[in-house]
PDB file of C-alpha atoms in Angstrom:
ATOM      1  CA  MET A  12      27.615   0.893 -22.222  1.00 47.00           C
ATOM      2  CA  ILE A  13      24.440   2.242 -23.843  1.00 47.00           C
ATOM      3  CA  ARG A  14      22.651  -1.044 -23.125  1.00 43.00           C
ATOM      4  CA  ARG A  15      23.565  -0.848 -19.441  1.00 43.00           C
ATOM      5  CA  LEU A  16      22.381   2.744 -19.235  1.00 35.00           C
ATOM      6  CA  ALA A  17      19.097   1.880 -20.986  1.00 37.00           C
ATOM      7  CA  ALA A  18      18.577  -1.114 -18.679  1.00 37.00           C
ATOM      8  CA  ALA A  19      19.279   1.013 -15.591  1.00 38.00           C
ATOM      9  CA  LEU A  20      16.814   3.690 -16.740  1.00 36.00           C
ATOM     10  CA  LEU A  21      14.169   1.037 -17.469  1.00 39.00           C
ATOM     11  CA  LEU A  22      14.609  -0.508 -14.016  1.00 41.00           C
ATOM     12  CA  ALA A  23      14.475   2.906 -12.349  1.00 41.00           C
ATOM     13  CA  GLY A  24      11.265   3.707 -14.201  1.00 42.00           C
ATOM     14  CA  CYS A  25       9.701   0.388 -13.223  1.00 45.00           C
ATOM     15  CA  ALA A  26      10.658   0.849  -9.579  1.00 48.00           C
ATOM     16  CA  ALA A  27       9.024   4.268  -9.501  1.00 55.00           C
ATOM     17  CA  THR A  28       5.723   3.083 -10.979  1.00 80.00           C
ATOM     18  CA  GLU A  29       4.318   1.993  -7.630  1.00 90.00           C
ATOM     19  CA  LEU A  30       5.137   5.273  -5.857  1.00 93.00           C
ATOM     20  CA  GLY A  31       2.084   7.247  -4.812  1.00 95.00           C
ATOM     21  CA  THR A  32      -1.051   7.032  -2.705  1.00 96.00           C
ATOM     22  CA  TYR A  33      -3.605   4.225  -2.825  1.00 97.00           C
ATOM     23  CA  GLU A  34      -7.035   4.179  -1.184  1.00 96.00           C
ATOM     24  CA  ALA A  35      -9.816   1.741  -0.366  1.00 95.00           C
ATOM     25  CA  VAL A  36     -13.245   2.729   0.921  1.00 93.00           C
ATOM     26  CA  LEU A  37     -14.802  -0.095   2.902  1.00 90.00           C
ATOM     27  CA  PRO A  38     -18.106  -0.434   4.742  1.00 88.00           C
ATOM     28  CA  SER A  39     -17.578  -0.179   8.498  1.00 81.00           C
ATOM     29  CA  GLN A  40     -19.430  -2.213  11.104  1.00 77.00           C
ATOM     30  CA  SER A  41     -21.113   0.947  12.387  1.00 76.00           C
ATOM     31  CA  GLY A  42     -22.759   1.651   9.030  1.00 80.00           C
ATOM     32  CA  GLY A  43     -20.352   4.334   7.835  1.00 87.00           C
ATOM     33  CA  GLU A  44     -17.263   3.986   5.701  1.00 92.00           C
ATOM     34  CA  GLN A  45     -13.659   3.180   6.539  1.00 91.00           C
ATOM     35  CA  HIS A  46     -11.075   4.959   4.398  1.00 94.00           C
ATOM     36  CA  VAL A  47      -7.716   3.193   4.194  1.00 95.00           C
ATOM     37  CA  ARG A  48      -4.814   5.040   2.534  1.00 96.00           C
ATOM     38  CA  LEU A  49      -1.358   3.734   1.813  1.00 97.00           C
ATOM     39  CA  THR A  50       1.378   6.075   0.621  1.00 97.00           C
ATOM     40  CA  LEU A  51       4.568   4.625  -0.862  1.00 97.00           C
ATOM     41  CA  LYS A  52       7.325   7.222  -0.904  1.00 96.00           C
ATOM     42  CA  LYS A  53      10.634   7.433  -2.698  1.00 95.00           C
ATOM     43  CA  GLY A  54      13.442   6.047  -0.562  1.00 95.00           C
ATOM     44  CA  GLY A  55      11.304   3.302   0.982  1.00 97.00           C
ATOM     45  CA  ALA A  56       9.177   5.283   3.462  1.00 97.00           C
ATOM     46  CA  ALA A  57       5.525   4.270   3.832  1.00 98.00           C
ATOM     47  CA  ALA A  58       2.474   5.578   5.685  1.00 97.00           C
ATOM     48  CA  VAL A  59      -0.903   3.938   6.308  1.00 96.00           C
ATOM     49  CA  THR A  60      -3.925   5.875   7.560  1.00 94.00           C
ATOM     50  CA  SER A  61      -7.329   4.589   8.553  1.00 92.00           C
ATOM     51  CA  THR A  62     -10.274   6.892   9.212  1.00 92.00           C
ATOM     52  CA  PHE A  63     -14.001   6.363   9.644  1.00 90.00           C
ATOM     53  CA  SER A  64     -16.665   8.621   8.151  1.00 87.00           C
ATOM     54  CA  ASP A  65     -18.761   8.511  11.325  1.00 83.00           C
ATOM     55  CA  ARG A  66     -15.966   9.109  13.871  1.00 84.00           C
ATOM     56  CA  ALA A  67     -13.481  11.851  14.633  1.00 83.00           C
ATOM     57  CA  GLY A  68      -9.791  11.093  14.418  1.00 81.00           C
ATOM     58  CA  GLY A  69      -8.031   8.169  12.848  1.00 86.00           C
ATOM     59  CA  VAL A  70      -4.875   6.099  12.881  1.00 89.00           C
ATOM     60  CA  LEU A  71      -1.539   6.902  11.250  1.00 92.00           C
ATOM     61  CA  LEU A  72       1.097   4.188  10.988  1.00 93.00           C
ATOM     62  CA  GLU A  73       4.524   4.827   9.503  1.00 96.00           C
ATOM     63  CA  GLY A  74       7.156   2.411   8.334  1.00 97.00           C
ATOM     64  CA  THR A  75       8.989   1.186   5.282  1.00 98.00           C
ATOM     65  CA  TRP A  76       8.148  -0.674   2.094  1.00 98.00           C
ATOM     66  CA  GLN A  77       9.917  -2.838  -0.433  1.00 97.00           C
ATOM     67  CA  ARG A  78       9.010  -4.512  -3.686  1.00 96.00           C
ATOM     68  CA  GLU A  79       9.783  -8.021  -4.917  1.00 96.00           C
ATOM     69  CA  GLY A  80       8.282  -8.490  -8.364  1.00 95.00           C
ATOM     70  CA  ASN A  81       4.600  -7.593  -7.984  1.00 95.00           C
ATOM     71  CA  ARG A  82       4.595  -8.045  -4.195  1.00 97.00           C
ATOM     72  CA  ILE A  83       4.782  -4.941  -2.025  1.00 97.00           C
ATOM     73  CA  THR A  84       5.652  -5.538   1.635  1.00 98.00           C
ATOM     74  CA  VAL A  85       4.905  -2.719   4.067  1.00 98.00           C
ATOM     75  CA  ASN A  86       6.653  -3.048   7.432  1.00 97.00           C
ATOM     76  CA  LEU A  87       4.986  -1.056  10.184  1.00 95.00           C
ATOM     77  CA  GLU A  88       5.594  -1.024  13.919  1.00 89.00           C
ATOM     78  CA  LYS A  89       4.551  -4.457  15.215  1.00 89.00           C
ATOM     79  CA  GLN A  90       2.926  -5.542  11.935  1.00 94.00           C
ATOM     80  CA  ALA A  91       3.546  -6.159   8.263  1.00 96.00           C
ATOM     81  CA  MET A  92       1.186  -6.033   5.310  1.00 97.00           C
ATOM     82  CA  VAL A  93       1.730  -7.677   1.931  1.00 98.00           C
ATOM     83  CA  PHE A  94      -0.002  -6.486  -1.239  1.00 98.00           C
ATOM     84  CA  GLN A  95      -0.122  -7.924  -4.744  1.00 97.00           C
ATOM     85  CA  ARG A  96       0.245  -5.166  -7.334  1.00 96.00           C
ATOM     86  CA  SER A  97      -1.729  -5.230 -10.551  1.00 95.00           C
ATOM     87  CA  GLY A  98      -1.505  -1.965 -12.490  1.00 92.00           C
ATOM     88  CA  PRO A  99      -3.112   0.783 -10.365  1.00 94.00           C
ATOM     89  CA  LEU A 100      -4.391  -1.711  -7.748  1.00 96.00           C
ATOM     90  CA  LEU A 101      -2.835  -3.135  -4.592  1.00 97.00           C
ATOM     91  CA  ALA A 102      -4.722  -6.173  -3.279  1.00 97.00           C
ATOM     92  CA  ALA A 103      -4.048  -7.049   0.365  1.00 97.00           C
ATOM     93  CA  LYS A 104      -2.765 -10.625   0.698  1.00 97.00           C
ATOM     94  CA  GLU A 105      -1.372 -10.706   4.247  1.00 97.00           C
ATOM     95  CA  TRP A 106      -2.211  -8.519   7.267  1.00 96.00           C
ATOM     96  CA  ASP A 107      -2.653  -8.599  11.027  1.00 94.00           C
ATOM     97  CA  ARG A 108      -6.191  -9.889  11.500  1.00 94.00           C
ATOM     98  CA  THR A 109      -6.345  -8.604  15.076  1.00 92.00           C
ATOM     99  CA  VAL A 110      -5.913  -5.073  13.687  1.00 88.00           C
ATOM    100  CA  TRP A 111      -7.702  -5.237  10.309  1.00 90.00           C
ATOM    101  CA  GLY A 112     -10.196  -8.073  10.834  1.00 88.00           C
ATOM    102  CA  GLU A 113     -10.789 -10.977   8.481  1.00 90.00           C
ATOM    103  CA  LYS A 114     -11.614  -8.785   5.464  1.00 89.00           C
ATOM    104  CA  GLY A 115      -8.397  -6.776   5.817  1.00 92.00           C
ATOM    105  CA  PRO A 116      -7.640  -3.413   4.242  1.00 94.00           C
ATOM    106  CA  GLY A 117      -9.154  -4.470   0.914  1.00 93.00           C
ATOM    107  CA  VAL A 118      -8.063  -3.597  -2.612  1.00 97.00           C
ATOM    108  CA  LEU A 119      -6.510  -0.151  -2.807  1.00 97.00           C
ATOM    109  CA  GLN A 120      -6.825   1.992  -5.950  1.00 97.00           C
ATOM    110  CA  ARG A 121      -4.044   4.376  -6.924  1.00 96.00           C
ATOM    111  CA  LEU A 122      -5.040   8.044  -6.508  1.00 93.00           C
ATOM    112  CA  ASN A 123      -2.125   9.869  -8.096  1.00 70.00           C
ATOM    113  CA  ARG A 124       0.772   9.338 -10.453  1.00 58.00           C
TER     114      ARG A 124
END
């Protein structure tokens, strides 16, 4: 019984380690910067924002996320993104190239714990 409880607590702790907000700052084609933020929330909710330093406004996309090992899949309306997790980093592996271009959303660094 104690082993099962310890295993359940360990798994719960591991599952919660990826929760939080991640950000990448990328050069934009216009010479400014593109800020990409991904927030992974408890319960499987996700949000992705993209803003540009030289433009007003931005884009907010909401959806869900799930983890399989070190792969995080974010399902958004009409698109999915797959990231490989390595500690505080999420490296984009799959994305919609018509939305994010060939370079994609980049490698996102965790902002909070």
